[in-house]
C-alpha cells in the first residue's frame, strides 16, 4: 500500500481528502496541530509542528510515496525545505492559490499572467510576502529546484464546514453576525464582480485523482469549478440559507470598518476580489477524467455545509483576534444603525 502524508491535513479540505484516499486504498498520515484519534488501521494522526525542519527530516525517513502540502509558509521558510520535500518522495503536491493570477480581463487559464510578474506600480505591496505573492514565489522555487516530481495546485476559495468566504471576509467576520441576526456590511464595488467558489468535496475529488497521476508530474492546475456567480448572488445565497442580511458601502468605509489593523485585507480585496475570477478548468478535468457535471452546484453545497453549523456561534471567533473582531463588530453595528462609527 502506498503511503501519503498530508502536511496541515486536518482542515476543511484535508477532512474531505483523507477519506477519499483511504477509499482508494492508500495509507494516510495526517500531520497537524490538532489532537486527533484514528480508528482506521490505515490512517494515523500526528500532532506536530510541520514547520520544524528537524522534525521533518526525521519523519521523512519513514518513506512516504506522496506528500500533499497544505501548509502556509513564508517564502524563506519554504526555501529551506522545498528540495528536502521533493527529494524524499515520489510525488510532491503543493497547494498554491488562484490568487497568484493577475487581473485576467477574461477567463483564467493556467497560462494567465501572475500578479508577481506583471504588477509594477505598487512597490509597497511587492515588498511584502503577502499570500498571493508568497505562493507565486514558492512556485518559482519549485520550478527552479531541478526536480520534476511535483504538481502545483491553484485552488479558488474553498469552503467546508467551518470555513466560508464572502468577498474578502472569512467566516469569523460574517457567519456569526448572520446567526446573531446582525446585519453584515459589504463593499458595493465588489458585489458585481464574478467570483468562483469551490466546495471542499469537489476539490478533494480533483486532488485525489492527480496524486500519482503521470500526467500531473511537473504540471500546474487551476483547481476550480467552472461555475461562477457575482458576490451579490453569493451574498443572496447566504441570505436565503441562513438569513444573513447585508447592506453595502464604499470601499474606503468597508476597509476602515474591517481592516484598519492590517494591510492584508486591502490587498486581498484590491488584488483579488475586485477582479472578475472566472476559471477555465478544462485542464484538470482532462487529466482527472472528471466532468463539470460531477461537481455539486454552489448553492446546494453551501446549503449542505451550512446545515451543519454548530449552535454555539463562538466557533467562528478566532481566539488570537478576539479583541480585533469585537472592535470590528462594534464599528459594523454603529455603521448599520447610524451610518457612522467611532474608530
PDB file of C-alpha atoms in Angstrom, residues 23-318:
ATOM      1  CA  UNK A  23     -11.211   4.516  -0.076  1.00  0.00           C
ATOM      2  CA  UNK A  24      -8.676   4.434  -2.904  1.00  0.00           C
ATOM      3  CA  UNK A  25      -6.519   2.000  -0.924  1.00  0.00           C
ATOM      4  CA  UNK A  26      -3.784   4.299   0.381  1.00  0.00           C
ATOM      5  CA  UNK A  27      -2.355   4.583   3.860  1.00  0.00           C
ATOM      6  CA  UNK A  28      -2.679   8.162   5.098  1.00  0.00           C
ATOM      7  CA  UNK A  29      -0.625  10.012   7.727  1.00  0.00           C
ATOM      8  CA  UNK A  30      -2.117  13.397   8.717  1.00  0.00           C
ATOM      9  CA  UNK A  31       0.105  15.949  10.436  1.00  0.00           C
ATOM     10  CA  UNK A  32      -1.440  18.962  12.170  1.00  0.00           C
ATOM     11  CA  UNK A  33      -1.540  20.878  15.439  1.00  0.00           C
ATOM     12  CA  UNK A  34      -4.835  19.212  16.360  1.00  0.00           C
ATOM     13  CA  UNK A  35      -5.154  16.316  18.790  1.00  0.00           C
ATOM     14  CA  UNK A  36      -6.969  13.658  16.749  1.00  0.00           C
ATOM     15  CA  UNK A  37      -7.501   9.921  17.105  1.00  0.00           C
ATOM     16  CA  UNK A  38      -7.975   7.304  14.390  1.00  0.00           C
ATOM     17  CA  UNK A  39      -9.929   4.056  14.472  1.00  0.00           C
ATOM     18  CA  UNK A  40      -8.756   3.078  10.969  1.00  0.00           C
ATOM     19  CA  UNK A  41      -5.584   0.984  10.789  1.00  0.00           C
ATOM     20  CA  UNK A  42      -4.614   2.747   7.542  1.00  0.00           C
ATOM     21  CA  UNK A  43      -4.988   6.251   8.999  1.00  0.00           C
ATOM     22  CA  UNK A  44      -2.681   7.848  11.543  1.00  0.00           C
ATOM     23  CA  UNK A  45      -2.740  11.336  13.013  1.00  0.00           C
ATOM     24  CA  UNK A  46       0.307  13.090  14.387  1.00  0.00           C
ATOM     25  CA  UNK A  47       0.261  16.287  16.408  1.00  0.00           C
ATOM     26  CA  UNK A  48       3.415  18.115  15.371  1.00  0.00           C
ATOM     27  CA  UNK A  49       4.770  21.413  14.133  1.00  0.00           C
ATOM     28  CA  UNK A  50       5.205  20.655  10.440  1.00  0.00           C
ATOM     29  CA  UNK A  51       7.404  23.755  10.055  1.00  0.00           C
ATOM     30  CA  UNK A  52      10.085  22.209  12.278  1.00  0.00           C
ATOM     31  CA  UNK A  53      12.764  21.107   9.802  1.00  0.00           C
ATOM     32  CA  UNK A  54      14.420  18.780  12.312  1.00  0.00           C
ATOM     33  CA  UNK A  55      11.105  17.001  12.842  1.00  0.00           C
ATOM     34  CA  UNK A  56      10.534  16.910   9.058  1.00  0.00           C
ATOM     35  CA  UNK A  57      13.900  15.288   8.303  1.00  0.00           C
ATOM     36  CA  UNK A  58      13.217  12.607  10.895  1.00  0.00           C
ATOM     37  CA  UNK A  59       9.675  11.956   9.679  1.00  0.00           C
ATOM     38  CA  UNK A  60      10.686  11.731   6.002  1.00  0.00           C
ATOM     39  CA  UNK A  61      12.824   8.712   6.884  1.00  0.00           C
ATOM     40  CA  UNK A  62       9.543   6.782   7.171  1.00  0.00           C
ATOM     41  CA  UNK A  63       9.346   6.817   3.385  1.00  0.00           C
ATOM     42  CA  UNK A  64       6.185   8.486   2.091  1.00  0.00           C
ATOM     43  CA  UNK A  65       5.275   7.854  -1.540  1.00  0.00           C
ATOM     44  CA  UNK A  66       3.416  11.175  -1.815  1.00  0.00           C
ATOM     45  CA  UNK A  67       3.257  14.374   0.203  1.00  0.00           C
ATOM     46  CA  UNK A  68       0.342  16.794  -0.066  1.00  0.00           C
ATOM     47  CA  UNK A  69       1.398  20.117   1.408  1.00  0.00           C
ATOM     48  CA  UNK A  70      -1.417  22.310   2.761  1.00  0.00           C
ATOM     49  CA  UNK A  71       0.945  24.455   4.830  1.00  0.00           C
ATOM     50  CA  UNK A  72       1.182  28.257   4.597  1.00  0.00           C
ATOM     51  CA  UNK A  73       4.837  29.261   4.558  1.00  0.00           C
ATOM     52  CA  UNK A  74       6.793  32.461   4.476  1.00  0.00           C
ATOM     53  CA  UNK A  75       8.936  32.313   1.361  1.00  0.00           C
ATOM     54  CA  UNK A  76      12.162  31.959   3.383  1.00  0.00           C
ATOM     55  CA  UNK A  77      10.648  29.021   5.276  1.00  0.00           C
ATOM     56  CA  UNK A  78       9.736  27.292   2.057  1.00  0.00           C
ATOM     57  CA  UNK A  79      13.153  27.946   0.505  1.00  0.00           C
ATOM     58  CA  UNK A  80      14.719  25.932   3.346  1.00  0.00           C
ATOM     59  CA  UNK A  81      12.605  22.834   2.781  1.00  0.00           C
ATOM     60  CA  UNK A  82      11.405  22.672  -0.833  1.00  0.00           C
ATOM     61  CA  UNK A  83      14.114  20.346  -2.148  1.00  0.00           C
ATOM     62  CA  UNK A  84      14.051  18.307   1.065  1.00  0.00           C
ATOM     63  CA  UNK A  85      10.383  17.555   0.440  1.00  0.00           C
ATOM     64  CA  UNK A  86      10.683  16.815  -3.264  1.00  0.00           C
ATOM     65  CA  UNK A  87      13.808  14.677  -2.949  1.00  0.00           C
ATOM     66  CA  UNK A  88      12.221  12.437  -0.316  1.00  0.00           C
ATOM     67  CA  UNK A  89       9.001  11.415  -2.031  1.00  0.00           C
ATOM     68  CA  UNK A  90       7.740  10.079  -5.331  1.00  0.00           C
ATOM     69  CA  UNK A  91       5.160  12.853  -5.767  1.00  0.00           C
ATOM     70  CA  UNK A  92       5.068  16.249  -4.053  1.00  0.00           C
ATOM     71  CA  UNK A  93       1.747  18.129  -4.321  1.00  0.00           C
ATOM     72  CA  UNK A  94       1.968  21.828  -3.446  1.00  0.00           C
ATOM     73  CA  UNK A  95      -1.118  23.883  -2.622  1.00  0.00           C
ATOM     74  CA  UNK A  96      -0.665  27.309  -4.159  1.00  0.00           C
ATOM     75  CA  UNK A  97      -3.654  29.601  -4.795  1.00  0.00           C
ATOM     76  CA  UNK A  98      -5.615  31.099  -7.661  1.00  0.00           C
ATOM     77  CA  UNK A  99      -4.772  34.429  -6.006  1.00  0.00           C
ATOM     78  CA  UNK A 100      -1.437  34.333  -7.820  1.00  0.00           C
ATOM     79  CA  UNK A 101      -3.280  35.367 -11.010  1.00  0.00           C
ATOM     80  CA  UNK A 102      -3.326  38.999 -12.101  1.00  0.00           C
ATOM     81  CA  UNK A 103      -6.477  40.644 -13.445  1.00  0.00           C
ATOM     82  CA  UNK A 104      -7.066  38.375 -16.439  1.00  0.00           C
ATOM     83  CA  UNK A 105      -9.706  40.623 -18.091  1.00  0.00           C
ATOM     84  CA  UNK A 106     -11.429  37.410 -19.133  1.00  0.00           C
ATOM     85  CA  UNK A 107     -11.382  33.688 -18.419  1.00  0.00           C
ATOM     86  CA  UNK A 108      -8.404  32.485 -16.369  1.00  0.00           C
ATOM     87  CA  UNK A 109      -6.267  29.591 -17.602  1.00  0.00           C
ATOM     88  CA  UNK A 110      -3.070  28.159 -16.156  1.00  0.00           C
ATOM     89  CA  UNK A 111      -1.139  30.377 -18.588  1.00  0.00           C
ATOM     90  CA  UNK A 112      -2.781  33.610 -17.411  1.00  0.00           C
ATOM     91  CA  UNK A 113      -0.347  36.256 -16.068  1.00  0.00           C
ATOM     92  CA  UNK A 114       0.544  36.282 -12.383  1.00  0.00           C
ATOM     93  CA  UNK A 115       0.491  39.336 -10.127  1.00  0.00           C
ATOM     94  CA  UNK A 116       4.130  38.821  -9.180  1.00  0.00           C
ATOM     95  CA  UNK A 117       5.219  39.045 -12.814  1.00  0.00           C
ATOM     96  CA  UNK A 118       3.004  41.892 -14.004  1.00  0.00           C
ATOM     97  CA  UNK A 119       2.277  44.280 -11.129  1.00  0.00           C
ATOM     98  CA  UNK A 120       4.838  47.091 -11.173  1.00  0.00           C
ATOM     99  CA  UNK A 121       3.088  50.157  -9.748  1.00  0.00           C
ATOM    100  CA  UNK A 122       2.643  49.151  -6.079  1.00  0.00           C
ATOM    101  CA  UNK A 123       6.120  48.819  -4.538  1.00  0.00           C
ATOM    102  CA  UNK A 124       4.680  48.719  -1.004  1.00  0.00           C
ATOM    103  CA  UNK A 125       2.679  45.598  -1.872  1.00  0.00           C
ATOM    104  CA  UNK A 126       5.519  43.973  -3.839  1.00  0.00           C
ATOM    105  CA  UNK A 127       7.865  44.489  -0.896  1.00  0.00           C
ATOM    106  CA  UNK A 128       5.692  42.199   1.244  1.00  0.00           C
ATOM    107  CA  UNK A 129       5.343  38.447   1.406  1.00  0.00           C
ATOM    108  CA  UNK A 130       1.566  38.684   1.096  1.00  0.00           C
ATOM    109  CA  UNK A 131      -0.161  35.358   0.443  1.00  0.00           C
ATOM    110  CA  UNK A 132      -0.646  35.963  -3.293  1.00  0.00           C
ATOM    111  CA  UNK A 133       2.999  36.946  -3.758  1.00  0.00           C
ATOM    112  CA  UNK A 134       4.406  34.286  -1.428  1.00  0.00           C
ATOM    113  CA  UNK A 135       2.624  31.489  -3.254  1.00  0.00           C
ATOM    114  CA  UNK A 136       3.932  32.737  -6.614  1.00  0.00           C
ATOM    115  CA  UNK A 137       7.487  32.975  -5.253  1.00  0.00           C
ATOM    116  CA  UNK A 138       7.210  29.467  -3.846  1.00  0.00           C
ATOM    117  CA  UNK A 139       6.015  28.189  -7.225  1.00  0.00           C
ATOM    118  CA  UNK A 140       9.206  29.687  -8.695  1.00  0.00           C
ATOM    119  CA  UNK A 141      11.320  27.907  -6.072  1.00  0.00           C
ATOM    120  CA  UNK A 142       9.750  24.614  -7.115  1.00  0.00           C
ATOM    121  CA  UNK A 143      10.295  25.263 -10.825  1.00  0.00           C
ATOM    122  CA  UNK A 144      13.969  26.150 -10.335  1.00  0.00           C
ATOM    123  CA  UNK A 145      14.684  23.246  -7.962  1.00  0.00           C
ATOM    124  CA  UNK A 146      15.741  20.844 -10.694  1.00  0.00           C
ATOM    125  CA  UNK A 147      13.083  18.376  -9.505  1.00  0.00           C
ATOM    126  CA  UNK A 148      10.295  17.151 -11.787  1.00  0.00           C
ATOM    127  CA  UNK A 149       8.159  15.122  -9.369  1.00  0.00           C
ATOM    128  CA  UNK A 150       5.858  17.958  -8.321  1.00  0.00           C
ATOM    129  CA  UNK A 151       2.344  19.169  -9.046  1.00  0.00           C
ATOM    130  CA  UNK A 152       1.270  22.738  -8.279  1.00  0.00           C
ATOM    131  CA  UNK A 153      -2.410  23.319  -7.483  1.00  0.00           C
ATOM    132  CA  UNK A 154      -4.086  26.736  -7.580  1.00  0.00           C
ATOM    133  CA  UNK A 155      -7.471  26.329  -5.877  1.00  0.00           C
ATOM    134  CA  UNK A 156     -10.123  29.021  -5.912  1.00  0.00           C
ATOM    135  CA  UNK A 157     -11.577  29.959  -2.472  1.00  0.00           C
ATOM    136  CA  UNK A 158     -12.728  26.694  -0.958  1.00  0.00           C
ATOM    137  CA  UNK A 159     -15.401  26.346   1.702  1.00  0.00           C
ATOM    138  CA  UNK A 160     -16.294  23.497   4.035  1.00  0.00           C
ATOM    139  CA  UNK A 161     -17.950  23.046   7.401  1.00  0.00           C
ATOM    140  CA  UNK A 162     -16.448  25.869   9.473  1.00  0.00           C
ATOM    141  CA  UNK A 163     -14.689  27.758   6.652  1.00  0.00           C
ATOM    142  CA  UNK A 164     -16.617  30.176   4.445  1.00  0.00           C
ATOM    143  CA  UNK A 165     -15.889  33.233   2.323  1.00  0.00           C
ATOM    144  CA  UNK A 166     -17.823  36.326   1.296  1.00  0.00           C
ATOM    145  CA  UNK A 167     -15.957  38.944  -0.761  1.00  0.00           C
ATOM    146  CA  UNK A 168     -12.759  39.464   1.311  1.00  0.00           C
ATOM    147  CA  UNK A 169     -14.225  38.201   4.587  1.00  0.00           C
ATOM    148  CA  UNK A 170     -13.806  34.842   6.270  1.00  0.00           C
ATOM    149  CA  UNK A 171     -16.426  33.124   8.400  1.00  0.00           C
ATOM    150  CA  UNK A 172     -15.452  34.909  11.617  1.00  0.00           C
ATOM    151  CA  UNK A 173     -16.430  38.243  10.062  1.00  0.00           C
ATOM    152  CA  UNK A 174     -19.923  37.424   8.818  1.00  0.00           C
ATOM    153  CA  UNK A 175     -21.290  33.967   9.709  1.00  0.00           C
ATOM    154  CA  UNK A 176     -21.540  34.737  13.413  1.00  0.00           C
ATOM    155  CA  UNK A 177     -23.303  38.026  12.636  1.00  0.00           C
ATOM    156  CA  UNK A 178     -25.820  36.210  10.457  1.00  0.00           C
ATOM    157  CA  UNK A 179     -26.500  33.680  13.210  1.00  0.00           C
ATOM    158  CA  UNK A 180     -26.956  36.516  15.722  1.00  0.00           C
ATOM    159  CA  UNK A 181     -29.301  38.404  13.331  1.00  0.00           C
ATOM    160  CA  UNK A 182     -26.865  41.317  12.940  1.00  0.00           C
ATOM    161  CA  UNK A 183     -26.508  42.987   9.562  1.00  0.00           C
ATOM    162  CA  UNK A 184     -23.283  42.499   7.597  1.00  0.00           C
ATOM    163  CA  UNK A 185     -21.565  45.353   5.727  1.00  0.00           C
ATOM    164  CA  UNK A 186     -20.167  44.607   2.246  1.00  0.00           C
ATOM    165  CA  UNK A 187     -18.176  46.693  -0.286  1.00  0.00           C
ATOM    166  CA  UNK A 188     -20.567  47.780  -3.043  1.00  0.00           C
ATOM    167  CA  UNK A 189     -17.954  47.999  -5.880  1.00  0.00           C
ATOM    168  CA  UNK A 190     -17.050  44.310  -5.388  1.00  0.00           C
ATOM    169  CA  UNK A 191     -20.570  42.915  -5.316  1.00  0.00           C
ATOM    170  CA  UNK A 192     -20.983  42.660  -9.081  1.00  0.00           C
ATOM    171  CA  UNK A 193     -17.565  41.119  -9.676  1.00  0.00           C
ATOM    172  CA  UNK A 194     -17.674  37.491 -10.785  1.00  0.00           C
ATOM    173  CA  UNK A 195     -16.358  35.007  -8.225  1.00  0.00           C
ATOM    174  CA  UNK A 196     -15.501  31.320  -8.272  1.00  0.00           C
ATOM    175  CA  UNK A 197     -16.014  29.375  -5.044  1.00  0.00           C
ATOM    176  CA  UNK A 198     -15.209  25.680  -4.562  1.00  0.00           C
ATOM    177  CA  UNK A 199     -16.790  23.082  -2.332  1.00  0.00           C
ATOM    178  CA  UNK A 200     -14.106  21.079  -0.488  1.00  0.00           C
ATOM    179  CA  UNK A 201     -15.646  17.778  -1.531  1.00  0.00           C
ATOM    180  CA  UNK A 202     -15.161  18.647  -5.202  1.00  0.00           C
ATOM    181  CA  UNK A 203     -11.614  19.916  -4.648  1.00  0.00           C
ATOM    182  CA  UNK A 204     -10.660  16.767  -2.752  1.00  0.00           C
ATOM    183  CA  UNK A 205     -12.021  14.688  -5.638  1.00  0.00           C
ATOM    184  CA  UNK A 206      -9.776  16.544  -8.077  1.00  0.00           C
ATOM    185  CA  UNK A 207      -6.694  16.269  -5.866  1.00  0.00           C
ATOM    186  CA  UNK A 208      -7.198  12.561  -5.185  1.00  0.00           C
ATOM    187  CA  UNK A 209      -7.149  11.889  -8.940  1.00  0.00           C
ATOM    188  CA  UNK A 210      -3.966  13.895  -9.501  1.00  0.00           C
ATOM    189  CA  UNK A 211      -1.847  12.130  -6.862  1.00  0.00           C
ATOM    190  CA  UNK A 212       0.440   9.613  -8.619  1.00  0.00           C
ATOM    191  CA  UNK A 213      -1.106  10.648 -11.935  1.00  0.00           C
ATOM    192  CA  UNK A 214       1.712  10.589 -14.546  1.00  0.00           C
ATOM    193  CA  UNK A 215       0.021  13.381 -16.497  1.00  0.00           C
ATOM    194  CA  UNK A 216       0.253  15.658 -13.441  1.00  0.00           C
ATOM    195  CA  UNK A 217       4.015  15.449 -12.931  1.00  0.00           C
ATOM    196  CA  UNK A 218       5.636  18.856 -13.382  1.00  0.00           C
ATOM    197  CA  UNK A 219       2.262  20.465 -14.127  1.00  0.00           C
ATOM    198  CA  UNK A 220       0.238  23.337 -12.693  1.00  0.00           C
ATOM    199  CA  UNK A 221      -3.557  23.236 -12.391  1.00  0.00           C
ATOM    200  CA  UNK A 222      -6.313  25.704 -11.627  1.00  0.00           C
ATOM    201  CA  UNK A 223      -8.393  23.704  -9.148  1.00  0.00           C
ATOM    202  CA  UNK A 224     -11.902  25.023  -9.523  1.00  0.00           C
ATOM    203  CA  UNK A 225     -15.402  24.572 -10.708  1.00  0.00           C
ATOM    204  CA  UNK A 226     -16.334  26.370 -13.916  1.00  0.00           C
ATOM    205  CA  UNK A 227     -19.446  27.702 -12.148  1.00  0.00           C
ATOM    206  CA  UNK A 228     -19.245  31.373 -11.220  1.00  0.00           C
ATOM    207  CA  UNK A 229     -21.507  33.994  -9.643  1.00  0.00           C
ATOM    208  CA  UNK A 230     -21.326  37.621  -8.622  1.00  0.00           C
ATOM    209  CA  UNK A 231     -20.552  38.248  -4.965  1.00  0.00           C
ATOM    210  CA  UNK A 232     -24.023  39.759  -4.749  1.00  0.00           C
ATOM    211  CA  UNK A 233     -25.562  36.457  -5.829  1.00  0.00           C
ATOM    212  CA  UNK A 234     -23.433  34.604  -3.288  1.00  0.00           C
ATOM    213  CA  UNK A 235     -24.483  37.024  -0.538  1.00  0.00           C
ATOM    214  CA  UNK A 236     -28.090  36.332  -1.509  1.00  0.00           C
ATOM    215  CA  UNK A 237     -27.421  32.595  -1.142  1.00  0.00           C
ATOM    216  CA  UNK A 238     -26.282  33.220   2.439  1.00  0.00           C
ATOM    217  CA  UNK A 239     -29.413  35.309   2.981  1.00  0.00           C
ATOM    218  CA  UNK A 240     -31.653  32.512   1.717  1.00  0.00           C
ATOM    219  CA  UNK A 241     -29.896  29.701   3.591  1.00  0.00           C
ATOM    220  CA  UNK A 242     -29.065  31.258   6.998  1.00  0.00           C
ATOM    221  CA  UNK A 243     -30.978  34.543   6.926  1.00  0.00           C
ATOM    222  CA  UNK A 244     -27.943  36.814   6.571  1.00  0.00           C
ATOM    223  CA  UNK A 245     -28.961  40.438   5.978  1.00  0.00           C
ATOM    224  CA  UNK A 246     -26.486  42.888   4.476  1.00  0.00           C
ATOM    225  CA  UNK A 247     -26.023  46.470   3.373  1.00  0.00           C
ATOM    226  CA  UNK A 248     -23.246  47.851   1.178  1.00  0.00           C
ATOM    227  CA  UNK A 249     -20.892  50.804   1.359  1.00  0.00           C
ATOM    228  CA  UNK A 250     -17.883  52.263  -0.456  1.00  0.00           C
ATOM    229  CA  UNK A 251     -14.512  50.524  -0.351  1.00  0.00           C
ATOM    230  CA  UNK A 252     -12.777  53.011   1.971  1.00  0.00           C
ATOM    231  CA  UNK A 253     -15.548  52.751   4.559  1.00  0.00           C
ATOM    232  CA  UNK A 254     -15.574  48.955   4.284  1.00  0.00           C
ATOM    233  CA  UNK A 255     -11.820  48.740   4.784  1.00  0.00           C
ATOM    234  CA  UNK A 256     -11.913  51.209   7.653  1.00  0.00           C
ATOM    235  CA  UNK A 257     -14.522  49.095   9.413  1.00  0.00           C
ATOM    236  CA  UNK A 258     -12.749  45.791   8.829  1.00  0.00           C
ATOM    237  CA  UNK A 259      -9.067  46.124   8.191  1.00  0.00           C
ATOM    238  CA  UNK A 260      -7.583  49.230   9.742  1.00  0.00           C
ATOM    239  CA  UNK A 261      -5.394  46.899  11.839  1.00  0.00           C
ATOM    240  CA  UNK A 262      -3.508  45.413   8.857  1.00  0.00           C
ATOM    241  CA  UNK A 263      -2.909  45.960   5.154  1.00  0.00           C
ATOM    242  CA  UNK A 264      -3.596  42.375   4.079  1.00  0.00           C
ATOM    243  CA  UNK A 265      -7.346  42.945   3.872  1.00  0.00           C
ATOM    244  CA  UNK A 266      -6.919  45.846   1.468  1.00  0.00           C
ATOM    245  CA  UNK A 267      -4.571  43.839  -0.757  1.00  0.00           C
ATOM    246  CA  UNK A 268      -6.836  40.808  -0.735  1.00  0.00           C
ATOM    247  CA  UNK A 269      -9.762  42.974  -1.809  1.00  0.00           C
ATOM    248  CA  UNK A 270      -7.977  45.109  -4.397  1.00  0.00           C
ATOM    249  CA  UNK A 271      -5.783  42.374  -5.913  1.00  0.00           C
ATOM    250  CA  UNK A 272      -8.306  39.572  -5.963  1.00  0.00           C
ATOM    251  CA  UNK A 273     -11.914  40.239  -5.014  1.00  0.00           C
ATOM    252  CA  UNK A 274     -12.086  43.358  -7.206  1.00  0.00           C
ATOM    253  CA  UNK A 275     -11.136  41.206 -10.206  1.00  0.00           C
ATOM    254  CA  UNK A 276     -13.551  39.011 -12.151  1.00  0.00           C
ATOM    255  CA  UNK A 277     -12.496  35.458 -11.338  1.00  0.00           C
ATOM    256  CA  UNK A 278     -13.893  33.048 -13.934  1.00  0.00           C
ATOM    257  CA  UNK A 279     -11.884  29.825 -14.282  1.00  0.00           C
ATOM    258  CA  UNK A 280     -11.295  27.565 -17.279  1.00  0.00           C
ATOM    259  CA  UNK A 281     -10.966  24.173 -15.567  1.00  0.00           C
ATOM    260  CA  UNK A 282     -10.633  22.107 -18.738  1.00  0.00           C
ATOM    261  CA  UNK A 283      -7.056  21.040 -17.957  1.00  0.00           C
ATOM    262  CA  UNK A 284      -7.850  19.485 -14.570  1.00  0.00           C
ATOM    263  CA  UNK A 285     -10.995  17.873 -15.970  1.00  0.00           C
ATOM    264  CA  UNK A 286      -8.992  16.353 -18.820  1.00  0.00           C
ATOM    265  CA  UNK A 287      -6.299  14.869 -16.585  1.00  0.00           C
ATOM    266  CA  UNK A 288      -8.627  13.602 -13.836  1.00  0.00           C
ATOM    267  CA  UNK A 289     -11.391  12.234 -16.080  1.00  0.00           C
ATOM    268  CA  UNK A 290     -13.979  14.350 -14.260  1.00  0.00           C
ATOM    269  CA  UNK A 291     -16.650  16.486 -15.880  1.00  0.00           C
ATOM    270  CA  UNK A 292     -18.274  19.683 -14.661  1.00  0.00           C
ATOM    271  CA  UNK A 293     -21.429  17.631 -14.011  1.00  0.00           C
ATOM    272  CA  UNK A 294     -19.506  15.738 -11.305  1.00  0.00           C
ATOM    273  CA  UNK A 295     -19.365  18.896  -9.156  1.00  0.00           C
ATOM    274  CA  UNK A 296     -22.091  19.916  -6.733  1.00  0.00           C
ATOM    275  CA  UNK A 297     -23.738  23.260  -7.609  1.00  0.00           C
ATOM    276  CA  UNK A 298     -22.581  26.078  -5.350  1.00  0.00           C
ATOM    277  CA  UNK A 299     -25.963  26.779  -3.792  1.00  0.00           C
ATOM    278  CA  UNK A 300     -26.519  23.109  -2.952  1.00  0.00           C
ATOM    279  CA  UNK A 301     -23.066  22.633  -1.430  1.00  0.00           C
ATOM    280  CA  UNK A 302     -23.385  25.828   0.632  1.00  0.00           C
ATOM    281  CA  UNK A 303     -26.746  24.606   1.919  1.00  0.00           C
ATOM    282  CA  UNK A 304     -25.206  21.218   2.782  1.00  0.00           C
ATOM    283  CA  UNK A 305     -22.332  22.689   4.781  1.00  0.00           C
ATOM    284  CA  UNK A 306     -24.300  25.485   6.467  1.00  0.00           C
ATOM    285  CA  UNK A 307     -26.898  22.979   7.645  1.00  0.00           C
ATOM    286  CA  UNK A 308     -24.170  21.523   9.896  1.00  0.00           C
ATOM    287  CA  UNK A 309     -23.165  24.730  11.687  1.00  0.00           C
ATOM    288  CA  UNK A 310     -22.719  24.403  15.470  1.00  0.00           C
ATOM    289  CA  UNK A 311     -25.452  26.025  17.534  1.00  0.00           C
ATOM    290  CA  UNK A 312     -22.849  27.970  19.517  1.00  0.00           C
ATOM    291  CA  UNK A 313     -21.667  30.841  17.266  1.00  0.00           C
ATOM    292  CA  UNK A 314     -18.424  31.240  19.228  1.00  0.00           C
ATOM    293  CA  UNK A 315     -16.800  28.627  16.941  1.00  0.00           C
ATOM    294  CA  UNK A 316     -16.054  31.320  14.373  1.00  0.00           C
ATOM    295  CA  UNK A 317     -14.334  33.766  16.738  1.00  0.00           C
ATOM    296  CA  UNK A 318     -10.580  33.179  16.436  1.00  0.00           C
TER     297      UNK A 318
END
